[in-house]
Each structure stands twice: as C-alpha cells, then as structure tokens.
Coordinates of C-alpha atoms in Angstrom, one line a residue:
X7 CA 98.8 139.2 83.4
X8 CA 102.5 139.2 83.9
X9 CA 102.7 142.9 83.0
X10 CA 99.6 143.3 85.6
X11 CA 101.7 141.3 88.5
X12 CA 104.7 143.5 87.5
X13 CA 102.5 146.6 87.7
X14 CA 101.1 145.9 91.3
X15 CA 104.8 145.0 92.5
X16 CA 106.1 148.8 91.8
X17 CA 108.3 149.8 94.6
X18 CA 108.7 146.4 95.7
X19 CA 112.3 144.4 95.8
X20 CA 114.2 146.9 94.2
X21 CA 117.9 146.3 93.3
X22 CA 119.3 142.5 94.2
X23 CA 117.0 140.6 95.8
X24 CA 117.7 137.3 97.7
X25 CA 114.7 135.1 98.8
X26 CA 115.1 132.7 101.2
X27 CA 113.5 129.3 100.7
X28 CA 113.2 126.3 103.4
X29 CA 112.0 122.9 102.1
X30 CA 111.7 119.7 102.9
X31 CA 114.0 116.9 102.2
X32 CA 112.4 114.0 100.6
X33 CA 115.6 111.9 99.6
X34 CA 115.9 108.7 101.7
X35 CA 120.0 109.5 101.9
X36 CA 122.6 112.1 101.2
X37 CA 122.9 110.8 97.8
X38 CA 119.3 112.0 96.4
X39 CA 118.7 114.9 99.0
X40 CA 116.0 117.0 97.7
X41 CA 119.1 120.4 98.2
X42 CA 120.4 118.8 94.9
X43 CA 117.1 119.3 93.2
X44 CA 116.7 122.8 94.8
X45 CA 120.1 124.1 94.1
X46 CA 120.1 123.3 90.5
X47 CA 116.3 124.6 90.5
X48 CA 117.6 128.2 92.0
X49 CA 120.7 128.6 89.2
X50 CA 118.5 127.7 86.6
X51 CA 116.3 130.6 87.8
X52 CA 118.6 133.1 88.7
X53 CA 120.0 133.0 84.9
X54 CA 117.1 134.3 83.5
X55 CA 116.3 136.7 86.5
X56 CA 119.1 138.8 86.8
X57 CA 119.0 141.0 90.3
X58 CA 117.4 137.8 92.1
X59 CA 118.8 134.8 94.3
X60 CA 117.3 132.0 95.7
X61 CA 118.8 130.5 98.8
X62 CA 117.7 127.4 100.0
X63 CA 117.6 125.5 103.1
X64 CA 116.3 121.4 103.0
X65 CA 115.6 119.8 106.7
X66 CA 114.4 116.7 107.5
X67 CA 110.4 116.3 107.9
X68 CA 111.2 115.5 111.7
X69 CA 112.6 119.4 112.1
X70 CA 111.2 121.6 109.2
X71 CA 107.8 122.4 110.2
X72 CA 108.6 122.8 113.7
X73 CA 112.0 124.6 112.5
X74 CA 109.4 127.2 110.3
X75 CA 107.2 128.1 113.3
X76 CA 110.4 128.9 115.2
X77 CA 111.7 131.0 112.2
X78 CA 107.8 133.0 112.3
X79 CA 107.8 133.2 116.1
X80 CA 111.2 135.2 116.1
X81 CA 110.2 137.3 113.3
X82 CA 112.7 135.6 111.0
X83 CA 109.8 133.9 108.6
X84 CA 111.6 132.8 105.3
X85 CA 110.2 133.8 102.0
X86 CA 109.3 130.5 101.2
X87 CA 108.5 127.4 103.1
X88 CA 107.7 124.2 101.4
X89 CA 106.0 121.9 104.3
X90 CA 102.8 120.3 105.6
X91 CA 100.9 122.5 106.8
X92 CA 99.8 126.5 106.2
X93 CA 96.5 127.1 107.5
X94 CA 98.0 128.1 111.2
X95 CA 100.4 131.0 109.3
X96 CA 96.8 132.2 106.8
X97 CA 95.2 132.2 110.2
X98 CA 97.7 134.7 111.4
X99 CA 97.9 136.6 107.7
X100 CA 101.2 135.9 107.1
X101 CA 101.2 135.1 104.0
X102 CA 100.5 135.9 100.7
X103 CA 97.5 134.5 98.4
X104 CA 97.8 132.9 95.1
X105 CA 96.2 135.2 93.0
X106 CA 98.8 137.7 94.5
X107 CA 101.9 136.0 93.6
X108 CA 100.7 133.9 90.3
X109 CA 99.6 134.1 86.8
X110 CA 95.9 132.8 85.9
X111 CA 97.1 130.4 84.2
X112 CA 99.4 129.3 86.8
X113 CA 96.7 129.3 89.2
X114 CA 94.3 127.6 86.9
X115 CA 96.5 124.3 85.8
X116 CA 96.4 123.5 90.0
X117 CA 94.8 120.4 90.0
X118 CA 91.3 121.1 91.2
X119 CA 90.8 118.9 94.5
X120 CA 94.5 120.3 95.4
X121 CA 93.4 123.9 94.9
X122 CA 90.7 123.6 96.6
X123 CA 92.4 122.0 99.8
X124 CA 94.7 124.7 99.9
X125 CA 92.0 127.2 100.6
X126 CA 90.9 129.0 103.7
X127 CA 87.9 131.2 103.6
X128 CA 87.4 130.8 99.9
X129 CA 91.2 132.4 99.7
X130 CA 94.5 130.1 98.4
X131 CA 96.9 130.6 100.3
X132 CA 98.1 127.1 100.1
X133 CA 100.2 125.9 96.5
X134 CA 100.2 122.3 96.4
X135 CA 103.4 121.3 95.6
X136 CA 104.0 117.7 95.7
X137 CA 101.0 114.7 96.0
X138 CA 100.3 111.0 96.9
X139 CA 98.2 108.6 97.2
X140 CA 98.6 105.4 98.8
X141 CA 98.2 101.9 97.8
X142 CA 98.7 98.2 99.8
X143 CA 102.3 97.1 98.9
X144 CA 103.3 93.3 98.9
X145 CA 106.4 91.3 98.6
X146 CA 105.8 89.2 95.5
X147 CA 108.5 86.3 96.5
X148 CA 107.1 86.2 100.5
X149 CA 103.8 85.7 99.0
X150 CA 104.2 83.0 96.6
X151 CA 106.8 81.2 99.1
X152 CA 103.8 81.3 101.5
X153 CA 100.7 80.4 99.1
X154 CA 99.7 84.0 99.9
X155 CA 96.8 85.7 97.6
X156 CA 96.9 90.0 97.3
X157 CA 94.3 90.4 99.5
X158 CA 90.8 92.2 98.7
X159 CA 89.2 92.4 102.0
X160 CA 90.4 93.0 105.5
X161 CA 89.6 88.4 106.5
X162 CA 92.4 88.1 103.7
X163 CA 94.9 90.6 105.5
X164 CA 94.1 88.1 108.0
X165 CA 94.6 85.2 106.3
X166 CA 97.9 86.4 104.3
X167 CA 99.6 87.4 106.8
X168 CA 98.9 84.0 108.8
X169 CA 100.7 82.4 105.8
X170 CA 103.8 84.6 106.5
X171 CA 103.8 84.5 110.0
X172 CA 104.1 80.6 109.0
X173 CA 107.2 80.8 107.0
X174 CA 108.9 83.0 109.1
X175 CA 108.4 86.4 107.8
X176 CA 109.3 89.2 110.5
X177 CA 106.6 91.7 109.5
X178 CA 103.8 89.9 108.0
X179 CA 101.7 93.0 108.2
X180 CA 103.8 96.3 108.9
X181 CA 101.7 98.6 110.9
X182 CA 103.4 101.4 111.6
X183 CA 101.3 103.5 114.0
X184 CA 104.1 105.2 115.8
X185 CA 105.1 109.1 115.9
X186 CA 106.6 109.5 112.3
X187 CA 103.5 109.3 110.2
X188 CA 100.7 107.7 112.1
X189 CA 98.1 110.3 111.1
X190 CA 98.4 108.7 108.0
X191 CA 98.0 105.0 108.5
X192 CA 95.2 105.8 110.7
X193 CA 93.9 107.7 108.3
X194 CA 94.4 105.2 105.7
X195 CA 92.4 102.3 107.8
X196 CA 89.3 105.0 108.8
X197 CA 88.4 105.3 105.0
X198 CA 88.9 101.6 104.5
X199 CA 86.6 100.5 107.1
X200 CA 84.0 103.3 106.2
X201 CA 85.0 105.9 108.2
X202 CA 87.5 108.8 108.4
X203 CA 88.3 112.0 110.6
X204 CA 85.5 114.0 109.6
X205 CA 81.9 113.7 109.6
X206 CA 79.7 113.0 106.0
X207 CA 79.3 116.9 106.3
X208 CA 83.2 117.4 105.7
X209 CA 82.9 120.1 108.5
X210 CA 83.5 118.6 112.4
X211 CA 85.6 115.9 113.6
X212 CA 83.8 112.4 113.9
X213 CA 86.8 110.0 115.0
X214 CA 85.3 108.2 117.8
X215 CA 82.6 107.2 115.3
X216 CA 81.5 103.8 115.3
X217 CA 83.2 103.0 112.3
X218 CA 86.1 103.9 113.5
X219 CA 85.9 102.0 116.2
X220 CA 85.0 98.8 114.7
X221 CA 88.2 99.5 112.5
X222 CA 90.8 99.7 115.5
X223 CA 88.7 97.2 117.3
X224 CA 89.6 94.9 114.0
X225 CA 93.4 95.4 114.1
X226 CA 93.6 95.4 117.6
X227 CA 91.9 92.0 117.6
X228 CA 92.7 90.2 114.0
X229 CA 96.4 91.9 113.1
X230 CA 98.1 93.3 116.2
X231 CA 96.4 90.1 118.9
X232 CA 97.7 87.5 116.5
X233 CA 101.0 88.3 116.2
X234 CA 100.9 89.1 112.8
X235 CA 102.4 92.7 112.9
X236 CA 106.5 92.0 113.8
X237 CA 108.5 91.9 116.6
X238 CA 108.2 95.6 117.3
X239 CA 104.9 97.0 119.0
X240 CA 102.2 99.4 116.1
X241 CA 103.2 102.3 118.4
X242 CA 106.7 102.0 118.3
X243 CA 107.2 101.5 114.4
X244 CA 107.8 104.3 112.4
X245 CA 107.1 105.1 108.8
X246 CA 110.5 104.9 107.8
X247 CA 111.3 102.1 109.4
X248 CA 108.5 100.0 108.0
X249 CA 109.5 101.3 105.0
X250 CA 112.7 100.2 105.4
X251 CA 111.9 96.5 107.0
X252 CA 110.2 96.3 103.4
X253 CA 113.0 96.9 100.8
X254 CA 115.4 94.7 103.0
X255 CA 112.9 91.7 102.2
X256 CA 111.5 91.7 105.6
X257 CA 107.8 92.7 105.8
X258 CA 105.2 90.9 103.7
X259 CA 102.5 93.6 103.6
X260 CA 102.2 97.3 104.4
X261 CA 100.1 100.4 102.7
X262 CA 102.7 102.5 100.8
X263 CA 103.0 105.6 98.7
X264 CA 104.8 105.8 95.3
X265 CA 108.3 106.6 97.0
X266 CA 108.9 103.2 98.2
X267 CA 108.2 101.4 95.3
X268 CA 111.6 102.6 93.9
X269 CA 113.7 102.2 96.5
X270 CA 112.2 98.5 96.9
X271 CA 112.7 97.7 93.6
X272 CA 116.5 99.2 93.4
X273 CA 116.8 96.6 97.0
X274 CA 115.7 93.9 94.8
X275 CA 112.1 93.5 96.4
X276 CA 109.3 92.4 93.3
X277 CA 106.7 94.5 94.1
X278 CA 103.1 94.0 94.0
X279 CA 100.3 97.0 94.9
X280 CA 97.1 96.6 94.9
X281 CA 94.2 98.7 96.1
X282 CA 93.1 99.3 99.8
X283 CA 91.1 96.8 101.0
X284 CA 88.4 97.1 103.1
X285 CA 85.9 95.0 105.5
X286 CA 83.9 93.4 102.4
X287 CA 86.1 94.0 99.5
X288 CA 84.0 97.4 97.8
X289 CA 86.1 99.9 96.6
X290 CA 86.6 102.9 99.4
X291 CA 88.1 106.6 98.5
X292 CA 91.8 105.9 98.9
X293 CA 94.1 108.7 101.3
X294 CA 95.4 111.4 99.2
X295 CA 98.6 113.7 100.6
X296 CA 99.6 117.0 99.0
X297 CA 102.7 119.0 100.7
X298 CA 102.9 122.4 100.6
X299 CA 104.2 125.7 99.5
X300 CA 103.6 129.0 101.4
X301 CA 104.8 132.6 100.7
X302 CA 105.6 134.6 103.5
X303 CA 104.9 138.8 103.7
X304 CA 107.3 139.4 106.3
X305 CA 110.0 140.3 103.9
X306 CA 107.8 142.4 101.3
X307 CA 109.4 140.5 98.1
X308 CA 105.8 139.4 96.6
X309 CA 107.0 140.2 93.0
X310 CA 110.0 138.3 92.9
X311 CA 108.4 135.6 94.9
X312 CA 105.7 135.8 91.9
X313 CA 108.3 135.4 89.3
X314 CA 110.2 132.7 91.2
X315 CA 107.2 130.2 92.1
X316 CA 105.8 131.0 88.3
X317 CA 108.9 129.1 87.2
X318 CA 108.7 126.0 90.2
X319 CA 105.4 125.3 88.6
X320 CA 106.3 125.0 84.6
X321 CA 106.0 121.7 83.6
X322 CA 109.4 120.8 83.1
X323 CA 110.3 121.6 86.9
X324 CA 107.3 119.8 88.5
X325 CA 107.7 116.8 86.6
X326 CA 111.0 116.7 87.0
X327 CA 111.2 116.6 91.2
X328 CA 107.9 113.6 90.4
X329 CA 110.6 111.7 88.2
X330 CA 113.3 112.5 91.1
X331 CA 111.1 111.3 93.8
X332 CA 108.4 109.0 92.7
X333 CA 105.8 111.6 93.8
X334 CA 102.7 112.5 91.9
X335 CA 102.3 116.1 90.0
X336 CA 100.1 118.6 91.1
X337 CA 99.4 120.5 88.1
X338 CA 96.6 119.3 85.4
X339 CA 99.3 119.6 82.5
X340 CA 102.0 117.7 84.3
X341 CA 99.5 115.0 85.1
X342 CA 98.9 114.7 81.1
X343 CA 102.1 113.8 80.3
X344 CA 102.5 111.7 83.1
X345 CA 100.1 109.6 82.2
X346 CA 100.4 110.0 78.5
X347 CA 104.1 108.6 78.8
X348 CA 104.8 104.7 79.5
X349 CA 107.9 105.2 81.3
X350 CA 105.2 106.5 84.3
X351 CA 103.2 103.4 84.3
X352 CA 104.1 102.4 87.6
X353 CA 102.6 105.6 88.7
X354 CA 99.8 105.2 86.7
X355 CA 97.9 103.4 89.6
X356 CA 98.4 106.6 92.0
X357 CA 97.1 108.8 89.5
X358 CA 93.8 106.9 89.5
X359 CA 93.0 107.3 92.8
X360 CA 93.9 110.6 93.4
X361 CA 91.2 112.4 92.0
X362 CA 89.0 110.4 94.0
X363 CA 91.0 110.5 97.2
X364 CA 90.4 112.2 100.5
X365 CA 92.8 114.5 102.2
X366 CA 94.1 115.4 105.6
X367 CA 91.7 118.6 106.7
X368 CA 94.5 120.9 106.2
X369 CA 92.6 124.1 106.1
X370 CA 91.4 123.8 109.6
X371 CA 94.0 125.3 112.3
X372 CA 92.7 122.9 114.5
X373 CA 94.2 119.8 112.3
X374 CA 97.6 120.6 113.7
X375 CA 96.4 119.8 117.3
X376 CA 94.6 116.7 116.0
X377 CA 97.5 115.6 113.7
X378 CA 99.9 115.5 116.9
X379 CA 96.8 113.8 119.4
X380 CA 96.8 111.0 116.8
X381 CA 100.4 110.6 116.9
X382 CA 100.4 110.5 120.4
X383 CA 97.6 108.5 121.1
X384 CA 96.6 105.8 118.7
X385 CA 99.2 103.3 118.6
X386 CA 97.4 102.6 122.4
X387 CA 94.3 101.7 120.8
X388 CA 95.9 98.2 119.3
X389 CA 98.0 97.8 122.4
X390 CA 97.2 94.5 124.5
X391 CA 94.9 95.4 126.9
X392 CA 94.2 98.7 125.0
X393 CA 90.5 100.2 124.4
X394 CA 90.0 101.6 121.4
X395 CA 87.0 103.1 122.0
X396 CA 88.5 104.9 124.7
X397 CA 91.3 105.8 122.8
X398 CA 89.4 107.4 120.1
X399 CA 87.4 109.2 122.5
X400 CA 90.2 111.2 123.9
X401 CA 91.5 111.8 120.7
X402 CA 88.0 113.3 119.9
X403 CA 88.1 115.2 122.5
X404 CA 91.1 117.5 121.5
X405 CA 89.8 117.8 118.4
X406 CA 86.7 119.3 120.0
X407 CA 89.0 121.6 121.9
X408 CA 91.0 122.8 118.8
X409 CA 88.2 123.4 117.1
X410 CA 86.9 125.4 120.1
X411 CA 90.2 127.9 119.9
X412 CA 89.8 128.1 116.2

C-alpha cells in the first residue's frame, strides 16, 4: 500500500519539501504548550524522511480556527490544520480524503464512531486526532465538609449544592454557559435531560424540543434561581475559568473532561467523577468531543503529507500527546493499551463512555452557524427573567437557516 501511495504521488513534492502545520494549543500555560509536543514530533520525523520539514505553528483555541479560515480566504491555506471543525473546507473541496493520504491500515485502526463523524458524503475527510468525553467532577473535601452525597439525579444537584452554598462554597455548581465552550455544557445537559441538538433521526436540528426546554427550564429555576451557581452570572463564566475556580478549591461541582482532572489533582483538589446525572437517575449517552486534523490541497504536497500524518498516528505518538494531555486516543490500538495499562486508570472511566457517547454534528456546515448561535444565545435562557423557551426557539431558528444555505 505504501508503494501504491508512493506510486500515485509521482511528480508530486519533488526535492525539499516543507509542510506547514497549524495546531492547536492544548497546554493550560507556557510550560506544557502543545509547540513542545509538536516540535519534538516534527524532528523526530524529519530524521527518518530526509528532503521533508515540518513547521509548525500552535494558537490558542480562541484564534486558531478563526486564524485557519483567514489563512484559506487569502489563499494561504496551511498544509495541515489540527482544529474543530472541517466540514465547511470538504464543502468547498479543499482538502484531501483519507484514503488519499493514508495507509489501510492507518485508516482502519480510526476508532469507528470517530471515523465515521469525520465523514461527509460517505468521504473522510476528517482524521480524528484527539477525543473526550465528559464526566461530573466533585471536590471530595467540599463535599464531605458539607454532608454532600455524588449526586445521581438532577433533585441531588439540587440538594448538594444547597449543602455548599451553606458552608460557603463560591461555586457550588459551576455552570459555565458563556462564549468559550458553551456548545458544550449545553450539549452536555440536552442528553442528560433526554434531549440533544438533533432530532431521533440524527438528521435536522430539534433544540427547541420540549426536552430541551424542560432542561433549561430546570437550571434556570433549581441551579441558576437559587443561587447555587457563584457569584458570576452562567453567561459570563467561561470554560476555563470554571475550570480554574475548580483546581483553586473553589467550586464544588461542575461536568469536566479528562484534562482537568490533572491539573486539579497537581493543585491539591481530591477529585471525585462520577457519571452524568440526569432527571431520574438512568443512565443517558454521555457528550463525546473529537478534534480534528485536516489536509489541505492548496499546496499539492499529498505524498509527503501521507507520509507525515502515517507517522502522527503510530501508536507511540498518539499515546504519547494522551499521556501529555490527559486526552483520550483515537485509534483502536492505542485505546488497547490504554486500557490494558494501570497507570491509565483514571482514564479508564472516559474510555467507557466514549463508545457510547454522542458527538457535536460536525459533518453538517451548518453546525458552525449553530455552534456560535449557542454561544451567543443560551446563557440568556437561565438569566433572571429569561425565557428559555424563547431562547431556544431563536436558536432553532438559525439552525433552520444554516441548514437552508447548506
């Protein structure tokens, strides 16, 4: 197969090659920046690839997506880009498909509901690169100060974080539904409560549906009305800074993805997780995240991106940025070992639900346009004096446009 790949690329990327790579940055500081992982990644390459260099670019998850699309729009697209999203570039046919740039058995050891997300129109064109799931996270100490019990269903949310408010605690249920990462927590609390952005069909929107509704209506009512989320308002809270407000000891309970488990535990925090509750305490599909990598074929290098990305995805490489950054694999062999080894256990939990998990609708164009209505929009739906129904509704309504311009 390699000779085959080799074969097809004749008269491509002749001589010295240099492929241009901008990724995403998933340290929390300068200290474990993912350029570190990248650079040694690209001289570990380029020894056994004479004739090619890998340059490589890391920016924040604030800028990089954005920062991609401005690349594309002045005809500067890098090679590479590792981000959120690709279905808006295989829209345009910017990029290349797996089974152009990959070996089968590279292709093949994708993990199956990853693969298959990273499709559009049958065709990958999406390589999953990094995955998560997410679980509720609790502060051990805060919860037996307080007399607290992990909660199981939605009433003992409620009831826990009644028992922190009571001693004190800042954030006795960090919701963080502002700009940062909001399509996620709302994403989270949908599946919880039965419901979810798309339909039982998997095809159109459904997110004023009347589960979701009840949902919002419950948080707007039971968490946000009582006081029980922190001094700073659902809408205003980031990701990060949740996140944060939980390894410095100060929130009792928020839902969490493997990432903060270590940086909470190196701050001292004992951590508990537990699964997702829901309204009656029955197990619901848990939210699953993949990030992405996408080849462009501006630059004609498919062959050399081929050999590169064949050498991203051995085993050693991909469970080596999962031990860096806490993050799941996304290759069936990798996974093996992670869960074959004890010094994963911790992880061990994530792994379980992500076969089973539900992810963001990525190979829609449209989910871009909903992604940033959610972000723009939902934190209203908890505010005092806020309609969720309403909220929902309009946020339904430029999905129904996006998918209109699909």
């Amino acid at each position: 197969m390699a000779a085959t790949l080799a074969g097809c690329g004749a008269g491509e990327g002749a001589g010295e090659v240099t492929l241009r790579l901008v990724a995403a940055d998933y340290g929390s500081n300068d200290a474990n920046g993912s350029q570190g992982y990248w650079d040694g990644l690209a001289r570990s390459f380029e020894k056994t690839h004479p004739g090619i260099t890998v340059d490589v670019d890391v920016m924040s998850w604030k800028d990089v997506d954005r920062e991609v699309a401005e690349m594309v729009r002045k005809g500067e697209a890098p090679d590479l880009a590792q981000i959120g999203a690709y279905a808006d570039h295989a829209a345009e046919d910017r990029l290349y498909k797996a089974d152009e740039l990959l070996p089968i058995p590279t292709q093949a050891n994708f993990l199956p509901l990853l693969a298959r997300a990273g499709q559009v129109g049958r065709s990958q064109y999406g390589l999953p690169f990094a995955a998560s799931t997410r679980l509720l996270f609790y502060n051990k100490g805060l919860f037996e100060k307080a007399g607290a019990k992990p909660p199981k269903t939605w009433d003992e949310i409620r009831t826990a974080a009644g028992k922190l408010k009571d001693e004190g605690v800042k954030f006795p249920f960090a919701l963080p539904l502002g700009s940062e990462e909001s399509q996620a927590e709302t994403m989270m609390w949908m599946l919880a409560g039965g419901g979810g952005y798309r339909d039982v069909s998997n095809i159109s929107y459904d997110i004023d549906s009347a589960e979701n509704v009840a949902t919002f209506t419950w948080l707007k009512d039971n968490l946000v009305g009582k006081g029980l989320t922190g001094p700073v308002a659902p809408a205003e809270l980031d990701r990060q800074e949740a996140f944060d407000a939980f390894a410095q000891g100060d929130v009792g309970m928020l839902n969490g993805h493997p990432t903060l488990m270590d940086a909470a535990e190196k701050a001292g925090v004992d951590v508990g997780m537990v699964p997702l509750p829901s309204p009656d305490g029955e197990g619901r599909p848990s939210m699953g995240v993949a990030d992405w990598m996408m080849a462009f074929k501006q630059n004609g290098h498919r062959k050399e991106i081929g050999e590169f990305l064949t050498y991203v995805y051995e085993d050693k490489n991909v469970l080596a940025f999962s031990d860096r950054y806490d993050i799941l694999p996304v290759t069936s062999t990798a996974t093996a070992t992670m869960r074959d080894d004890p010094k994963h256990r911790a992880l061990w939990p994530f792994l379980e639900e992500l076969p089973t998990s539900e992810l963001y609708p990525v190979g829609h164009t449209s989910w871009a346009k909903v992604s940033e209505s959610v972000k723009k929009n939902i934190g209203k739906a908890v505010a005092p004096g806020g309609d969720p129904e309403a909220v929902l509704a309009g946020i339904a309504r430029d999905a129904k446009d996006a998918e209109a311009a699909e």
